[in-house]
């Protein structure tokens, strides 16, 4: 390989020069190196053509073009630079070259590993007249186009001024143009139109085809016209870039400087129509959600503020995630979206009758509630509280109400809830903050007027984290919940169209202010006939399907169902009854899989094979001196309560109580003892019976806590029976609160107590006179066969249990 010094050796003899190029334009003798040869070696250009008067470094691959460079240096340091059609100069052949190029002088050659860097100066246009060598190193016969004097063409003055003025427009838009212009003016003057046109073309960022057209314009006026067009395009591109830059700077002044690159990208994407970034896509998604919503002015303002905030936050910052989640919640809430209510009472009655057997009074109360809504045209601002023992279909009634109205249904339990934030949400200052249950329910159902069921409202707790029951006051108050404020949203949401249905087993543990906001509907326990219907219509088919049995594979006789109700599932509700039926179904499946051919018949005789020994024996009220049957209410429904009294000895006066009695019940016993002691003579007993008697009063079962004032009448009757030495005339159950003056006061739970009496087949009851209305309100099938005596004073009770002999 020749050394670099040999490559740089100049051929002073000017071999193969053309006669026309032997002297310069002024007629003076030229240097040998200025004489252009007729035979010219050429190098390819891939990106843009090279113009006369340019002086730039050119880098070529050494392997394919080293021999061409050596030959060019040896032949007078002249080389032809010609643009190719394709993009790969290494594989370029004679057919790939354009016909017009620029003859250039090689000033220096530097070897850079596998590259050669040539410092070349453009001299003159030439056209490839013919190919001398079609293999590397390429050599062509060149036809030159020297520039002449244009002093005799005054019209070029206007083109020259136009080009100069356009270049002046470019100078403020890009400082690099200024450096290029200084370099040009140091070598040429502005009155040289040919050099000026070529210089102006080289300034532009036009594509190679347009620049090649300029190179091929040998007529100066055509060349100037073409250059002016390219310059104008360049000015427009530069102005667009400047406008983008200006927009970015203005945005940067309003926001923080560290977002410069991101804002530039946004501006460029907007200008060029490139796809959106993640943030823009999120914001557009939020905007699309808002199209079908009717937001309050407060909510719209907050969303606009948060979107503006999100648009400037860094995507990776924690605040961005918080803001995005907040906007996600705000835009998913059904602002102003309401489902249309079906205020058809017949339709509602069909739904209730289909889903529930019995409960006629409850259904009537719900129909009345819906009727009022139909009259008003809407059901809003109502809170229904269903109170009753477990397993009496409180939750399913709420679901039926929602279906009857055509509303969405959402249920969540308040049992054991101790954190106020579960109701009103967490503030956004906490990590993992979320809205409260009510806002979550509204989002899940997708309408602003669903039926929301609050289960176990009587079991809400309180702790150091707040009092959820107090937080419920705002939610369940029709005057306040139209502007319900969740701590997470921090925007008021209208809950006034929501129908709240809550359930409870008892009212004692519900705060009075909360209870005052509800409309109470009581559900008492089912009687045996109602349980029979529920079992046949709902429980048995459901358990057969749950066990995987087909219809007809298991048959439970009606008498067997009644036996299950009375001896295995005596509670007020039907939950335990369903468990027993499920137990029968599972054992039937085992039998079928073991080879027994269906159908499996279950009757009274073989019921113990499925359920074992009965849990309850037929109850018979105890009878005897000092023994009286009372009626009690429990969270599980009504129950009978035998009160026993006996005289321990006659040594001293005394009174003893047992049976795990509460304070109120102990006071009732003391009142009964005092009243009977002071009125023995009035009721046919010895006046001094209790003077020397130590009396023991017991209320079975001793392991069960008992409390309440309603056993006062029962205890007094037991003590009177003991003092008289007579048992009561016939099986009678009684309830009522007794005062020291013998007044009988009203008590609660009349329906449950009447059902309990029916269960043990007691047909005569003594109730307080003040509870006459409660008894009359009971369904006819519950009152049927029951003889009731109403007492306003204990004398009325004594007349029933100890009638005078005729």
Phi, psi and omega in degrees: 000135178295146177287165183298325180297323179291323179295327183274357179295129185267142176268096186287348185277347179062052183299140175064025180289155177273142180301324183294336183261012185287340178221161185279180185296324182280000179088358179281153178294137180261159174292151180305326183287343179274348180280123183277131183282155176284329177259123189232128173278144186236149174240146182275150172239132185262326191266313181204155181287164179255135184253152172303150181078355174278147174223106184220159173282141180235127182251127178231159176288136185289320187301307183277338191242008181293317181296325178295316180297317180299315181295322180294318180295318182292332183267019175114017177064022178254141180216148176261127179254115187233135178286145177251160180288321184273195182246357184244102181290339183294326183259010184292136175243179182304326182284348182273347185274143166292165184273341183248135179216195182232123173284131187226159178256134177271116180270327184201147176234127179237133179269125180235091181052247182262019179238158172237127178256119181252131172262109189240153179234123179290133183248306190202149175292149173211158176243142178285109179281319179197159179267126177269316178232122181263004174244156178295139354287130181292139176221138183228157171273121189260139173248115189268156178230079181292148178279138181254181177281136182247025180293334181274011179238080185295336181294342178291340180301318180295318178297318181299315179297319180297318179296315181298317180295322179293321177297323177298326176294329181284331187302315180289341185276337181209115182298335181297329179298326180296318179296319178298319181294319178300317179299320180293315183293334176292337184253328183224171178251166181286351180267014177255091188298325182294310179295323181296318180295315180296320178298316181297320179296321181291338179290330189284164177255027180296161180287168189293331180294317179293320179292324177297323177297322176297316181298326184277355177279101179276338176278127189295321183291318177298321179296317180296320178298315180296318180295321179299319178299314180295322179296319179298318176299319181296322178297317179296317178297316180296321178295319178298317177297319179295322179294319176299315180298320180294317178300319179295319180295319178296318178295323180293327178294326181281331185243195183274148185293333184293353179262018185302309184298319180295319179292323175298318179297319178298315181296320179293319178298321179294322181288322186261353179073029179282161184302155184284157175274177185300318182297313180298320179296320178297314181297320178295323178296319179295319179297321180295324179296329186282349186298321185263009183255155176246095186272151172288162181299321179296316181293318180298317179297317181295318180296318178299317180296317182291325178293320178295321178294317182295328183291343181250353181281148175289135186300325182276357184282149177300325181296328178296316179297320179297314181294320180297315179297321179297314179294326178299317178293313184299321185275348178267350178288142183279069180298119176073011180257119183231139173278150183278129181284141172264097184265051180255111185293325178295317177298317179298319179297320179297318180296314182295317179292327179292320187271340187219135171261149183073206178054037184300318181293324178293317178299317179299320180294322179291320178297321177298317179299316179291326181296320177298319177296321178295322179294320180282339182094355178199156175244107184212155176068028183243140176233111180265132177244114178265116184246130178177169180292167180297147173080019180253023171073034178293313182294318181292333175294319177300320178295323179292323177299317179297317180293321179296325180275347184075028180254159174289153184236135178221134182232136168213154187263138176264359184300124179076002180292126184238350185257123180298331181295339176297333180268311189253006175083165177264149174288150187289356178287344181268144175290134181077019179297145179218158174292168178286176184300325184290318178292322176298320179296316180299319179294317184294319184280336175082006175225156184268006179225054179280180167259116181252121180262126178254098182281148173057050181290342179278357182247019176290132180259176176227146180208187179295344180277359178127178181243100181300327181298321177291324178294332179292339182301318180292322183291320188264008177262114182302336180277342183252327189285356173289341177235047182295131183246108175276136184298326180287310181294320184057026176225137184286134180236140185275112176255010187290341180271355181282139173262113180265128175238116181247157180233151178204153174271332179208162183262346188299324185268002178271127180303141183302317179299324178288319180295328182294339183269002186247157171257112190275129172237119185268136175243111178272179180290164178274144170276171187301318182297323178292320177297324178300312180297317180297318181297314183291320187273333188233306191289312182296310177302322182293317181288327175297316178293319181296327180279356180083013179276154176267159181300129179097350180281338179229128179232118179251120183292154181299321179295326178292321177298317179297320179296320177299318182295315188276335187240352180234333186221074187268358184294171187292324183269192183240009182294315179291326176299319179294323177297319180295318178296321176298323177296319177298316182297319181295318178293329176293322177298317179300317180296317180297318180291337177273002173115354179289131182280131177288160006277153176268124180260132178240118178235185181296323186293320183256015183294325180294337177295335182261324187244356182078193182292145180299146179277332183237141173260156179305125183278133173235124180303135179290144178230142179161174179291128179080009181242126182222143179268123176252170178242135183227155175252137175229163176302338179270001181124197180276159179207153173269150186222111178277127178253124183246139175223147179208157177265119183284310178200176182245018183288312182222164176278137178188166182213124183236140181240138173219166179119018180053061183268146176281173183300318182295320181289325176297319178297321178299320179294319178297319179296315180299318180296317180294318183293313181293322180299322184274351182232025181302314183298324181296335186246025171085018178246166178294136184295329183256023185301316185274000183292323182239018184251133172264112188254138177243125179246127182231142178238103176291161351274142187293337182277351183259122178296140180222142179203162179125158184270355191285355179267006182301312180297319181297315180295319179298320180293321178297318179292322179293320177299320179295317182291323180282335184077020180237140169283162179292154191298324185203168180297112178225136174252147186215160176205153179154150178268137183249140175254172180295338179266004177091006178287142177256116184261156183291158177227173180258178175069034183299316182298313181298321181290321178296319179296321179297321178295319178297325184297325180260013173063038171265125186253358178240131183231149171242120182235156175297144178302325181292345178262011180302316180298321178298320180291319180294334180282350181291150177302150184300324183290340176277322181282342185300130177081003181257125175261124188240136174248136182249130185239132173255341177222157183297336176304324180294326179289314182298325180296328182281314188276334178230071182293149179287140179284137180277000000 
